[in-house]
Coordinates of C-alpha atoms and ligand atoms in Angstrom, one line a residue:
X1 CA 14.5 -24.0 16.5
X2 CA 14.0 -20.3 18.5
X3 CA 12.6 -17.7 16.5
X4 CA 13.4 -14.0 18.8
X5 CA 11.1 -11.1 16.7
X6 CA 12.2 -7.3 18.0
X7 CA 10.0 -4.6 17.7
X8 CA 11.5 -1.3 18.6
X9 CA 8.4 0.6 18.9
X10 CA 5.9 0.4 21.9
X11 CA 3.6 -2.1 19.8
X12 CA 3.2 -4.4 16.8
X13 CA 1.9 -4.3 13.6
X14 CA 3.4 -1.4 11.7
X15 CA 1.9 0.8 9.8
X16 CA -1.5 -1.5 10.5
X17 CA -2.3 1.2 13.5
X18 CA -6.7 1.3 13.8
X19 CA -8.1 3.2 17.0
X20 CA -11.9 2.0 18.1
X21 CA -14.0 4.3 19.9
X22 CA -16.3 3.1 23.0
X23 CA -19.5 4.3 20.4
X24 CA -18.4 1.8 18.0
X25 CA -16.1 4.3 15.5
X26 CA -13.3 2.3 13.8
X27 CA -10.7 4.4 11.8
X28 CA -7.3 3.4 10.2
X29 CA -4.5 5.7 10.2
X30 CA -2.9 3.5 7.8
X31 CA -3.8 0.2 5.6
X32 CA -7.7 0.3 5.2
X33 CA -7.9 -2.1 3.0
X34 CA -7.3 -5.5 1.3
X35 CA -8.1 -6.7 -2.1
X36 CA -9.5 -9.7 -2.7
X37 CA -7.9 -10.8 -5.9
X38 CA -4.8 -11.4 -7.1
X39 CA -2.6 -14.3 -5.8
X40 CA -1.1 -12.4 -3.2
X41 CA -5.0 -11.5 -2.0
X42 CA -5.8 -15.0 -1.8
X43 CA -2.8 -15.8 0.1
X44 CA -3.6 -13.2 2.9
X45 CA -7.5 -15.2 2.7
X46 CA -6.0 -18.0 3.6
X47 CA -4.1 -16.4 6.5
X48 CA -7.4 -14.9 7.8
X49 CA -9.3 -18.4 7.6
X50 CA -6.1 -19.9 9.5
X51 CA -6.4 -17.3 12.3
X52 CA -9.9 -18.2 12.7
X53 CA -10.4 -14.5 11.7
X54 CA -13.0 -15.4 9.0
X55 CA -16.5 -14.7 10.4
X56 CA -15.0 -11.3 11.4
X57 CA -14.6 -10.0 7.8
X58 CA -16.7 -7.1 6.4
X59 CA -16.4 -7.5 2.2
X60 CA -16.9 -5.3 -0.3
X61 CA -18.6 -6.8 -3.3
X62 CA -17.7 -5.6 -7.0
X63 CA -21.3 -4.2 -7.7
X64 CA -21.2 -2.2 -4.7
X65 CA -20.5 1.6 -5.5
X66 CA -17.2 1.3 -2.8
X67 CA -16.0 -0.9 -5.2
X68 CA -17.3 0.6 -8.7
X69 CA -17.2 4.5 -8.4
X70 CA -14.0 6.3 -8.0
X71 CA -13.4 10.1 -8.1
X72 CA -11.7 12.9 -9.8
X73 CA -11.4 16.3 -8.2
X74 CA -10.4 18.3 -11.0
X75 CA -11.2 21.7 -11.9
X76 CA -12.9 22.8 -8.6
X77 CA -15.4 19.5 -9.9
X78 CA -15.9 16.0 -8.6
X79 CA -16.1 13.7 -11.5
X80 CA -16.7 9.5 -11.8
X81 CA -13.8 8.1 -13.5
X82 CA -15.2 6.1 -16.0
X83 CA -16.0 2.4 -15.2
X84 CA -17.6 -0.2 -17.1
X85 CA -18.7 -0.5 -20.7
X86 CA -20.6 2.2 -21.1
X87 CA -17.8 4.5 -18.9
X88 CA -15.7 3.5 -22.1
X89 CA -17.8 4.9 -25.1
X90 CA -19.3 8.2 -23.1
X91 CA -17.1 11.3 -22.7
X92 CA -16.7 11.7 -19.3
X93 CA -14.9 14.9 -17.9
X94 CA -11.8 15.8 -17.2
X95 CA -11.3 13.1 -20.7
X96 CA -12.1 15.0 -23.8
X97 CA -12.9 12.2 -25.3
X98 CA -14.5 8.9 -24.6
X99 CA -11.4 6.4 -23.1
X100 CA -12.1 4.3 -26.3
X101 CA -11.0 6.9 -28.7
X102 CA -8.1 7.8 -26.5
X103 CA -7.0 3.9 -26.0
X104 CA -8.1 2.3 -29.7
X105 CA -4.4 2.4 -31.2
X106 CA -3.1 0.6 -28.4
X107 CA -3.0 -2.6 -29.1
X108 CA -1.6 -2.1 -33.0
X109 CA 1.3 -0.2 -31.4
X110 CA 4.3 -1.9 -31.7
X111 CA 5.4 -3.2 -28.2
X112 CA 9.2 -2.4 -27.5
X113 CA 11.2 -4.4 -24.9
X114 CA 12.0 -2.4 -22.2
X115 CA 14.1 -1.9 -19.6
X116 CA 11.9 0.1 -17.3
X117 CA 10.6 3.8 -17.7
X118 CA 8.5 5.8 -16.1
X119 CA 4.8 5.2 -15.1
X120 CA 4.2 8.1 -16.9
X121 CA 6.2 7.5 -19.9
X122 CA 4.6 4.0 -20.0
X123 CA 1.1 5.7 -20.5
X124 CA 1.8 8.6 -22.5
X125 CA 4.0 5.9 -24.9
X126 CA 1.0 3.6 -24.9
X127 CA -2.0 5.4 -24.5
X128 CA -2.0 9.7 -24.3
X129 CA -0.7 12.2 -22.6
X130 CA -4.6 13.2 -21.0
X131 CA -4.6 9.3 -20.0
X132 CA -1.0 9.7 -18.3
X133 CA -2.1 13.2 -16.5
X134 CA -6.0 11.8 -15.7
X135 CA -5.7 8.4 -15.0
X136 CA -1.8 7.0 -13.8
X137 CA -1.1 10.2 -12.0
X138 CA -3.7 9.7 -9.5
X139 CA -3.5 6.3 -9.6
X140 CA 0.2 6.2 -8.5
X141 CA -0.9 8.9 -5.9
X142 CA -3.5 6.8 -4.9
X143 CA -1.4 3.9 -4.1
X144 CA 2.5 4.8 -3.4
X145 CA 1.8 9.0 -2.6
X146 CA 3.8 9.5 -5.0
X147 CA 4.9 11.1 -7.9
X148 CA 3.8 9.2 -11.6
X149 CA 6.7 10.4 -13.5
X150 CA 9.6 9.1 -11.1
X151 CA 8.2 5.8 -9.9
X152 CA 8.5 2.6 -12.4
X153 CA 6.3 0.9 -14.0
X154 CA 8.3 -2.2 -13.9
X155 CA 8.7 -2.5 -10.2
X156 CA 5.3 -0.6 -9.2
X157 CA 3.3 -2.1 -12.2
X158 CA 4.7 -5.7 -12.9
X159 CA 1.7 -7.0 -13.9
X160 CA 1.1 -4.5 -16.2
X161 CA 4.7 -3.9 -17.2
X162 CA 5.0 -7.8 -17.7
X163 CA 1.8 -7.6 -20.0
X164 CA 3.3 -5.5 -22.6
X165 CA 6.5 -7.4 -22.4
X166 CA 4.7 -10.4 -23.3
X167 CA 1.7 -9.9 -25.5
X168 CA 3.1 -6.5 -27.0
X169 CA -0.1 -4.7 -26.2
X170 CA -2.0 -4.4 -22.7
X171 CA -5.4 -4.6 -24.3
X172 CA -4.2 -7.4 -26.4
X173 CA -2.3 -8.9 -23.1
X174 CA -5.9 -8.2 -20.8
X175 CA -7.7 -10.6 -23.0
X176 CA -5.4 -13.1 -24.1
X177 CA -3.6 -13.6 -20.6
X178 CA -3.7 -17.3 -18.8
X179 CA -6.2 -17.0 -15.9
X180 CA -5.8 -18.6 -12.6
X181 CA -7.7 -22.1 -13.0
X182 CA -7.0 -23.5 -9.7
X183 CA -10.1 -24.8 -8.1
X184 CA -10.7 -22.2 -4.6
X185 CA -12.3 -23.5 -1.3
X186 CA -12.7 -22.4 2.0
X187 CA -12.9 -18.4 2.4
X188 CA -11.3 -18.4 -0.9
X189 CA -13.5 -19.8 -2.5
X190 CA -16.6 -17.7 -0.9
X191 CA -14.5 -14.4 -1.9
X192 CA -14.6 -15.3 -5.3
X193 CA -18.6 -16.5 -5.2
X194 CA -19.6 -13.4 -3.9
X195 CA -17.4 -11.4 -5.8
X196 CA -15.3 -9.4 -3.5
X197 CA -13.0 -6.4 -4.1
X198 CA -12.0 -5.4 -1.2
X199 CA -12.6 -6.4 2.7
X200 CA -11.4 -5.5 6.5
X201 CA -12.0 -6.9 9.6
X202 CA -15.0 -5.9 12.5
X203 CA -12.0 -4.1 14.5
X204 CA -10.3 -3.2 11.8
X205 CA -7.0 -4.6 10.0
X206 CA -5.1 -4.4 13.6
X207 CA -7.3 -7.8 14.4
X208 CA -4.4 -9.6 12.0
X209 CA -1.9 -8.2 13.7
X210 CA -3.5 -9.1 17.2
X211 CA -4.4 -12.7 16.2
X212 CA -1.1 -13.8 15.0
X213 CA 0.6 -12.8 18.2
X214 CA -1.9 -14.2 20.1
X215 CA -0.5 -17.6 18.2
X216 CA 3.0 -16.8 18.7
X217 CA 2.3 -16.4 22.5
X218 CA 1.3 -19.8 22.4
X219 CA 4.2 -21.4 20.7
X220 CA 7.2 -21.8 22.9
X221 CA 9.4 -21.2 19.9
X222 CA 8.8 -17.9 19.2
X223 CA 10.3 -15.0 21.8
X224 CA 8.5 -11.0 21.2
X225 CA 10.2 -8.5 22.4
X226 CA 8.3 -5.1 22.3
X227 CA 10.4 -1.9 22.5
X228 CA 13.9 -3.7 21.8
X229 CA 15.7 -2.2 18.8
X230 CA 17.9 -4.1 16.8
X231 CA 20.9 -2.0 17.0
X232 CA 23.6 -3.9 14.8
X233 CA 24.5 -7.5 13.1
X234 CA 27.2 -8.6 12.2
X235 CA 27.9 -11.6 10.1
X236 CA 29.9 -14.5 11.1
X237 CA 30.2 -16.7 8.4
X238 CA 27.3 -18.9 7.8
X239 CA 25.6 -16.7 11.3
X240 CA 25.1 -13.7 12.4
X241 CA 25.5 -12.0 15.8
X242 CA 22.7 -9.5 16.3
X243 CA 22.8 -6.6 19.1
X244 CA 20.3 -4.9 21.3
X245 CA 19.9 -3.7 24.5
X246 CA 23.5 -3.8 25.4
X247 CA 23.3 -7.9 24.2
X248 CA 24.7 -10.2 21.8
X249 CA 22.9 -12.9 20.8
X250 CA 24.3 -15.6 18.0
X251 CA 21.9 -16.4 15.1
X252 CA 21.2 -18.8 12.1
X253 CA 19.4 -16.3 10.1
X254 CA 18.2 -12.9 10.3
X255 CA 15.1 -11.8 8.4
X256 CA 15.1 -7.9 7.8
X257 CA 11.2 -7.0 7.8
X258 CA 12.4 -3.4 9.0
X259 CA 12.6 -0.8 6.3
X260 CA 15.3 -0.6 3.8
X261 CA 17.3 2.3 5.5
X262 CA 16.9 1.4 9.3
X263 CA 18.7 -2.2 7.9
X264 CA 21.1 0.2 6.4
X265 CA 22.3 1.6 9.9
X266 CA 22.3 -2.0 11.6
X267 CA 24.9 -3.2 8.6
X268 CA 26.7 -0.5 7.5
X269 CA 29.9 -0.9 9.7
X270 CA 30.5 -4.3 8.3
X271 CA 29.0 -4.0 4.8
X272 CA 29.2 -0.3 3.8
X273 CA 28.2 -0.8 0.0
X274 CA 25.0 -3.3 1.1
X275 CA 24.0 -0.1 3.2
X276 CA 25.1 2.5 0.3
X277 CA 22.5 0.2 -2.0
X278 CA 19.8 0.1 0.8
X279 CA 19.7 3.8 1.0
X280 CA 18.8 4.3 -2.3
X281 CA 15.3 3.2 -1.7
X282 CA 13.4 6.4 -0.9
X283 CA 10.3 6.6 1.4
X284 CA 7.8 9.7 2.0
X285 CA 6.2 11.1 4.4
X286 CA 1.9 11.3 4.5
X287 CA -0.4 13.9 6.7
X288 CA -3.9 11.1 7.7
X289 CA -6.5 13.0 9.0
X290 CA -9.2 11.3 9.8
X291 CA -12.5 13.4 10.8
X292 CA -16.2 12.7 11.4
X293 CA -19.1 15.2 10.7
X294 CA -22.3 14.6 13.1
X295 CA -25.7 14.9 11.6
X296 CA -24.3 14.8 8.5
X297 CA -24.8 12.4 5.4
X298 CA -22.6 12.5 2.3
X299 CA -24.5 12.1 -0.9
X300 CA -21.8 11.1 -2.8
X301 CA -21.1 7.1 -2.8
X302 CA -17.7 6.2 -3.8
X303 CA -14.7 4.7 -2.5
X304 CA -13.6 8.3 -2.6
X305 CA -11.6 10.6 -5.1
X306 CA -8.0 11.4 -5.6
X307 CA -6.3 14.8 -6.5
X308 CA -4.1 14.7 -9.5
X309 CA -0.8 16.4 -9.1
X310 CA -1.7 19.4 -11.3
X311 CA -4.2 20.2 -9.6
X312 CA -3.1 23.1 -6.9
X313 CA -4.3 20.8 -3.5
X314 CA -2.1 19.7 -0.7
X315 CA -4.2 16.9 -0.7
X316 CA -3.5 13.6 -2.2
X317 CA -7.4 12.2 -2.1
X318 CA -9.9 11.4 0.2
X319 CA -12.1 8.6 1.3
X320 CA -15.3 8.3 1.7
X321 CA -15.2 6.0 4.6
X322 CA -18.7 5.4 5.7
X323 CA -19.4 4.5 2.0
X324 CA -16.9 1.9 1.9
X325 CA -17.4 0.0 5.3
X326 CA -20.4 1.6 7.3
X327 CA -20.3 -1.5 10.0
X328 CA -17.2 0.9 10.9
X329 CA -19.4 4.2 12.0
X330 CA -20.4 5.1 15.1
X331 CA -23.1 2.7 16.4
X332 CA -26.4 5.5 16.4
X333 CA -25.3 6.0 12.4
X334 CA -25.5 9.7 12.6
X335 CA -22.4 10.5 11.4
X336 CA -19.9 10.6 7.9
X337 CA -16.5 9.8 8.3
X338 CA -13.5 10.8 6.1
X339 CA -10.2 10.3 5.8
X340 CA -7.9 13.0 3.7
X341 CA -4.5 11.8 2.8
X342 CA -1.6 14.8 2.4
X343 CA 1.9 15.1 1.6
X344 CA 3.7 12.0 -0.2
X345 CA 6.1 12.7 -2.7
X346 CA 5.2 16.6 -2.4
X347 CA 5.5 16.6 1.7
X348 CA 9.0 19.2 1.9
X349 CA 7.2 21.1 -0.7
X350 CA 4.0 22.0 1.2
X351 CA 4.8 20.9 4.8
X352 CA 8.2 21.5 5.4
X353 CA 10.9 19.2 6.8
X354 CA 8.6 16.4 8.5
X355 CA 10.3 16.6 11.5
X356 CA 8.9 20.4 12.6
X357 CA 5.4 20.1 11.1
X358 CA 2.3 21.2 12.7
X359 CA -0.1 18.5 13.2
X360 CA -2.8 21.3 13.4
X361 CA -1.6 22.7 10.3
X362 CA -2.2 19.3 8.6
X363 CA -6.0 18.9 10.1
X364 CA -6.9 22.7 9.2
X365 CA -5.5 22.0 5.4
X366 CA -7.9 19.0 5.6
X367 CA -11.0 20.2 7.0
X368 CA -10.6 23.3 4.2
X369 CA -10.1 20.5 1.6
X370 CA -13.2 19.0 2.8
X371 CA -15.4 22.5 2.7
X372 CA -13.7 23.3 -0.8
X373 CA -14.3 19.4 -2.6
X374 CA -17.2 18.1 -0.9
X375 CA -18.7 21.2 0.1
X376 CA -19.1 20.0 3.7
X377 CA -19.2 23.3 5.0
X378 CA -18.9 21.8 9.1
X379 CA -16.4 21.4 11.7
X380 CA -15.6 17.8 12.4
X381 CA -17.1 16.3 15.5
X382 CA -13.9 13.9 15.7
X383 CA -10.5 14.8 14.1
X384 CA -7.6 12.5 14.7
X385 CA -4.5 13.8 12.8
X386 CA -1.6 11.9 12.1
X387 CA 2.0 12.8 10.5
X388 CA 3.4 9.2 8.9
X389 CA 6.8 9.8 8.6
X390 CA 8.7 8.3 5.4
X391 CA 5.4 5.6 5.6
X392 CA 5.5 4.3 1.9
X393 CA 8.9 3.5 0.0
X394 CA 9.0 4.3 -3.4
X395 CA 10.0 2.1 -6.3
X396 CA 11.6 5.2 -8.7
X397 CA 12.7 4.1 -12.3
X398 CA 15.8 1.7 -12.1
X399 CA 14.4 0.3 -8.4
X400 CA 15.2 -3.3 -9.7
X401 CA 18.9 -2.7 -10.4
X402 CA 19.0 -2.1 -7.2
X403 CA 17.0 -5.3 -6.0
X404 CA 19.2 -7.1 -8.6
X405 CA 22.4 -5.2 -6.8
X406 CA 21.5 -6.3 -3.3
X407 CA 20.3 -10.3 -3.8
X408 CA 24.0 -10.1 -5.6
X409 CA 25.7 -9.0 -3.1
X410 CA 23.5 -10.8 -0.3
X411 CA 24.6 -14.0 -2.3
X412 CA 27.7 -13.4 -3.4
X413 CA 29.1 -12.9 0.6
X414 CA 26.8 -15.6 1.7
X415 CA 25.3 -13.4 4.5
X416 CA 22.2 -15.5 5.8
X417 CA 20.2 -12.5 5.5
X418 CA 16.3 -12.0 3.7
X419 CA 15.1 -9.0 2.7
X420 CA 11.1 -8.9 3.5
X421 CA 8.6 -5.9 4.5
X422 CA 7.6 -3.0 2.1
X423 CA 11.0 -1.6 0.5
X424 CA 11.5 -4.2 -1.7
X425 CA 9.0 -6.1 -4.1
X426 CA 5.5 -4.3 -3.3
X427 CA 4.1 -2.1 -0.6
X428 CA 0.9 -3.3 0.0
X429 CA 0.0 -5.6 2.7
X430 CA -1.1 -8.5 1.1
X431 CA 2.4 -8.4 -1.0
X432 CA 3.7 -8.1 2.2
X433 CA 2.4 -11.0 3.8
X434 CA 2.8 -12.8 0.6
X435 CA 6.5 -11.8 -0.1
X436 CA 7.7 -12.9 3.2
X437 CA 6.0 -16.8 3.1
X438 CA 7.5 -17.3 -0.1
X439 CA 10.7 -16.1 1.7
X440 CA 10.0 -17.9 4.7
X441 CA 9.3 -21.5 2.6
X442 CA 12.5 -21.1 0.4
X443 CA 14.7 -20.8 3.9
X444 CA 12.9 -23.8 5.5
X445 CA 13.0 -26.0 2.1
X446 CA 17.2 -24.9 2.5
X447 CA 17.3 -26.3 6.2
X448 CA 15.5 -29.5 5.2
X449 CA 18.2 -29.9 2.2
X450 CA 21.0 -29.3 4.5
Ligands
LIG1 C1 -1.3 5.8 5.2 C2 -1.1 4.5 4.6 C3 -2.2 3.9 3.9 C4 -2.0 2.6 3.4 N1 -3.1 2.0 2.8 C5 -3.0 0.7 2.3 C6 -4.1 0.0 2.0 O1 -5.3 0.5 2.0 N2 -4.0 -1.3 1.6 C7 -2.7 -1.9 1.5 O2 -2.6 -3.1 1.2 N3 -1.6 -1.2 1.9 C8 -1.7 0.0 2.3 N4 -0.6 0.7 2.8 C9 0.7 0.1 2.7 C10 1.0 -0.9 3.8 O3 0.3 -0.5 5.0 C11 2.5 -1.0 4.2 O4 3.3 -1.0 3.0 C12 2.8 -2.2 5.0 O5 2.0 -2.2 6.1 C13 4.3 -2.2 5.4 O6 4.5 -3.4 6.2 P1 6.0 -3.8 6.6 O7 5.9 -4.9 7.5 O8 6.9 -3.9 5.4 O9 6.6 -2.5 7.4 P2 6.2 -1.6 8.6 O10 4.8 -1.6 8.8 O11 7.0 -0.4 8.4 O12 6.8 -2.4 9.8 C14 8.2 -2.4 10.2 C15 8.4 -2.5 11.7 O13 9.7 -2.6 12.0 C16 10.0 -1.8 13.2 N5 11.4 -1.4 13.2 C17 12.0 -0.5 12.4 N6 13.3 -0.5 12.7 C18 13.6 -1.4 13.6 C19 14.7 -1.9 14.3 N7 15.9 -1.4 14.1 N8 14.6 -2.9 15.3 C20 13.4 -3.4 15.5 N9 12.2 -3.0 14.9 C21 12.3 -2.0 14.0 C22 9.0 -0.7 13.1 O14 8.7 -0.1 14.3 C23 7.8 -1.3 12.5 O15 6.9 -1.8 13.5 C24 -0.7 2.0 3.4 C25 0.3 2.6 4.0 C26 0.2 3.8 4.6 C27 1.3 4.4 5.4
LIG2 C1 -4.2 9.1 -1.4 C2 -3.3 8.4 -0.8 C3 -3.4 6.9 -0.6 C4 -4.7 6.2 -0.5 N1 -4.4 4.9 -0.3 C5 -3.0 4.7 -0.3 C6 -2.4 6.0 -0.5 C7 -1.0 6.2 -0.5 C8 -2.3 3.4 -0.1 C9 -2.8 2.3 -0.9 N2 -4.1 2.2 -1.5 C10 -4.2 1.0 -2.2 C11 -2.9 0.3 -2.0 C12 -2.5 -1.0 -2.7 C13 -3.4 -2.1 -2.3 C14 -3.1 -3.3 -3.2 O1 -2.6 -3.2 -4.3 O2 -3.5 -4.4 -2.7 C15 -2.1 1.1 -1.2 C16 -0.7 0.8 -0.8 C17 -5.4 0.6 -2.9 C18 -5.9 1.6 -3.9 N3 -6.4 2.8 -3.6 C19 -6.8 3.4 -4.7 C20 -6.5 2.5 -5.8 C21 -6.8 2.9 -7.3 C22 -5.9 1.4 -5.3 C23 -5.4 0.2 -6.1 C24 -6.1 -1.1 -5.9 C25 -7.5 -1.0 -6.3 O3 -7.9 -0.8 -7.5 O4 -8.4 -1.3 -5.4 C26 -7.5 4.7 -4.9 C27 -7.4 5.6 -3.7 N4 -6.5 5.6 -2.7 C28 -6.7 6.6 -1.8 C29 -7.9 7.3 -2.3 C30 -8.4 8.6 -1.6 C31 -8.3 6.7 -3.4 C32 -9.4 7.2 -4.2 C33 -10.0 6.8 -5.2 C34 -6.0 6.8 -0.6

């Protein structure tokens, strides 16, 4: 077996894209980090232990205040959302009331089967309207940029969405729920000793990327080829023929980790309703600045805070990077680093058409952002300012009809075709990763059968 990988971009990896400075500076201009639990988390632990990778992690444990304080900016004010016990009973602004008085008649609500909603109708319907505005707004900005009352809980949520389905309640469902009883070893296993939330890698999370080519370079059966853009396929039957560079080359099996509407354009003159259905997935588009501040030391310690959509900010949140993974600042420790996320779902609205932006534009909204949230009233010693373009896809309300709508039609014309990557059944890495094995084992149990 011959396994041919195109990348049509000058490099691998992604969105996983980390410049390292010479004075020992690491920042990520996209993933930053991994959780640690979850089964998908331990999956990607595993990966790290078989790359060798493992005495190159930096962790984050749950006590740490990268892993327990998290921000509002609301009202011109940083607040802590609330965390812990105590974070339940006490008022804590922007809340008007303690989270226990605004979540107690959740779990004697009557659960309703449903077909999907809104994260934000999921909240409001469950819990309050302050809980849907404070607390899943910036949550779904925090994680898919995006906008809380288009996105679905079922395909953005299914943990949560799946908890309600089955125990009625999410309280009820968070204490009743079967926990994961297999016995963990290895790296695993030290994750969950020390209690990890979240971790990266010394060089940062392009050190994956690097170390599983550098174990397909070794293997004869695999063939890279950077800069090569897969143009078209076309199905023959139970293969495909797949075009590039002015070739053809025959095929057993594509797997599509490209996203949704790029596969759109490769398939479309064969299968015009397959691309129709994959270009119903929308993506948008992020401003990442990151910027360093010499001589400078931020008091707060945090993983960082998020802006909620009402509030009247181009920005999406911030992190407080040299909080969360110091071993990452510049080696003589005299400086802060941040990173300010912009755009998502509201991109066209402040920005413009992604295509004509001004990168300066995007740095000069951030550095303001800084000065007007954190006070840090200083120009950045280091700015790098990057413009993702249609970065994160975004699982709207009625996302898994589509799914549903293109395994159906992927099986019903027998195309030997897997959908993997971000646009389909989660966008963070580790569901990535995750996604695609699963995918990967089902096709090799299928040759072994045949
Ligand atoms: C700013 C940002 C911050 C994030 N933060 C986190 C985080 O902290 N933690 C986390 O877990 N996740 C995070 N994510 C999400 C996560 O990084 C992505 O969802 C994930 O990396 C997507 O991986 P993928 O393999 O699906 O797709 P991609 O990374 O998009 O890779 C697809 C590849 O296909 C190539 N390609 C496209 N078309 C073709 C073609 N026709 N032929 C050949 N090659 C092609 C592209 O060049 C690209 O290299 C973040 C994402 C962004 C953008
Ligand atoms: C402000 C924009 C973004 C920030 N991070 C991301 C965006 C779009 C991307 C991202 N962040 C997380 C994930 C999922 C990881 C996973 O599930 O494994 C993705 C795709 C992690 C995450 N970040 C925040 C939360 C609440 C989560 C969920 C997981 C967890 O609880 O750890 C919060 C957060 N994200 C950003 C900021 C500034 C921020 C602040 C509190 C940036």
């Amino acid at each position: 077996m011959k396994i041919l990988l195109l990348e049509s971009s000058n490099r691998l990896g992604g969105w996983i894209q980390t410049s390292q400075f010479d004075d020992g500076t690491v920042f990520e201009h996209g993933p930053r980090n991994m959780r640690a639990s979850g089964k998908s988390a331990v999956n990607s632990l595993k990966l790290v232990e078989d790359l060798g990778l493992e005495n190159d992690i930096i962790a984050v444990p749950k006590s740490h205040p990268a892993a327990k304080k998290r921000f509002l900016y609301v009202n011109k004010t940083i607040s802590a959302l609330p965390s812990g016990p105590l974070g339940l009973i006490t008022k804590q602004p922007p809340f008007s009331k303690p989270l226990a008085l605004l979540a107690w008649k959740e779990p004697f609500k009557r659960g309703t089967p449903l077909h999907d909603e809104s994260v934000y109708d999921f909240f409001c319907r469950l819990f309050d309207k302050e809980l849907a505005e404070y607390a899943a707004d910036p949550l779904c900005r925090g994680i898919y940029a995006g906008d809380c009352r288009k996105l679905s809980v079922k395909s953005c949520f299914p943990e949560v969405f799946n908890l309600e389905q089955k125990y009625g309640s999410l309280i009820r469902g968070s204490l009743l729920m079967d926990r994961d009883k297999t016995v963990p070893t290895g790296l695993v296993k030290k994750s969950k000793d020390e209690k990890w939330s979240l971790w990266t890698l010394r060089h940062g999370l392009s050190q994956i990327t690097r170390a599983i080519v550098d174990v397909l370079n070794s293997d004869d059966r695999f063939e890279i080829l950077i800069g090569v853009k897969c143009e078209k396929v076309d199905f023959l039957g139970p293969t495909a023929k797949i075009q590039y560079k002015g070739k053809q080359v025959e095929v057993d099996h594509v797997l599509s980790s490209v996203p949704s509407r790029n596969l759109a354009s490769i398939i479309e003159d064969q299968h015009s309703r397959l691309a129709t259905d994959l270009r119903k997935i929308p993506t948008v588009s992020c401003g990442v600045v990151n910027l360093e501040f010499e001589d400078f030391k931020l008091q707060l310690e945090g993983f960082g805070h998020l802006v909620p959509s009402s509030e009247p900010s181009k920005v999406l949140g911030m992190l407080y990077e040299s909080c969360v993974f110091p071993e990452h600042n510049r080696k003589d420790g005299r400086a802060t680093r941040l990173t300010c996320m912009l755009g998502g779902a509201w991109f066209e609205e402040y920005f413009g058409n992604p295509d004509n932006c001004d990168l300066d534009l995007l740095g000069e909204v951030a550095v303001t952002a800084v000065k007007q949230q954190l006070r840090v009233d200083m120009r950045p010693s280091r700015i790098i300012i990057r413009l993702q373009k249609n970065c994160i896809p975004q699982y709207h309300v009625g996302h898994c009809d589509i799914m549903e709508k293109l395994d159906t039609y992927i099986g019903e014309h027998k195309l030997p075709l897997t959908l993997v990557g971000a646009s389909y059944r989660g966008a963070s890495v580790n569901d990535c990763i995750s996604n695609a094995k699963l995918e990967v084992e089902k096709l090799a149990n299928r040759n072994r059968s045949s």
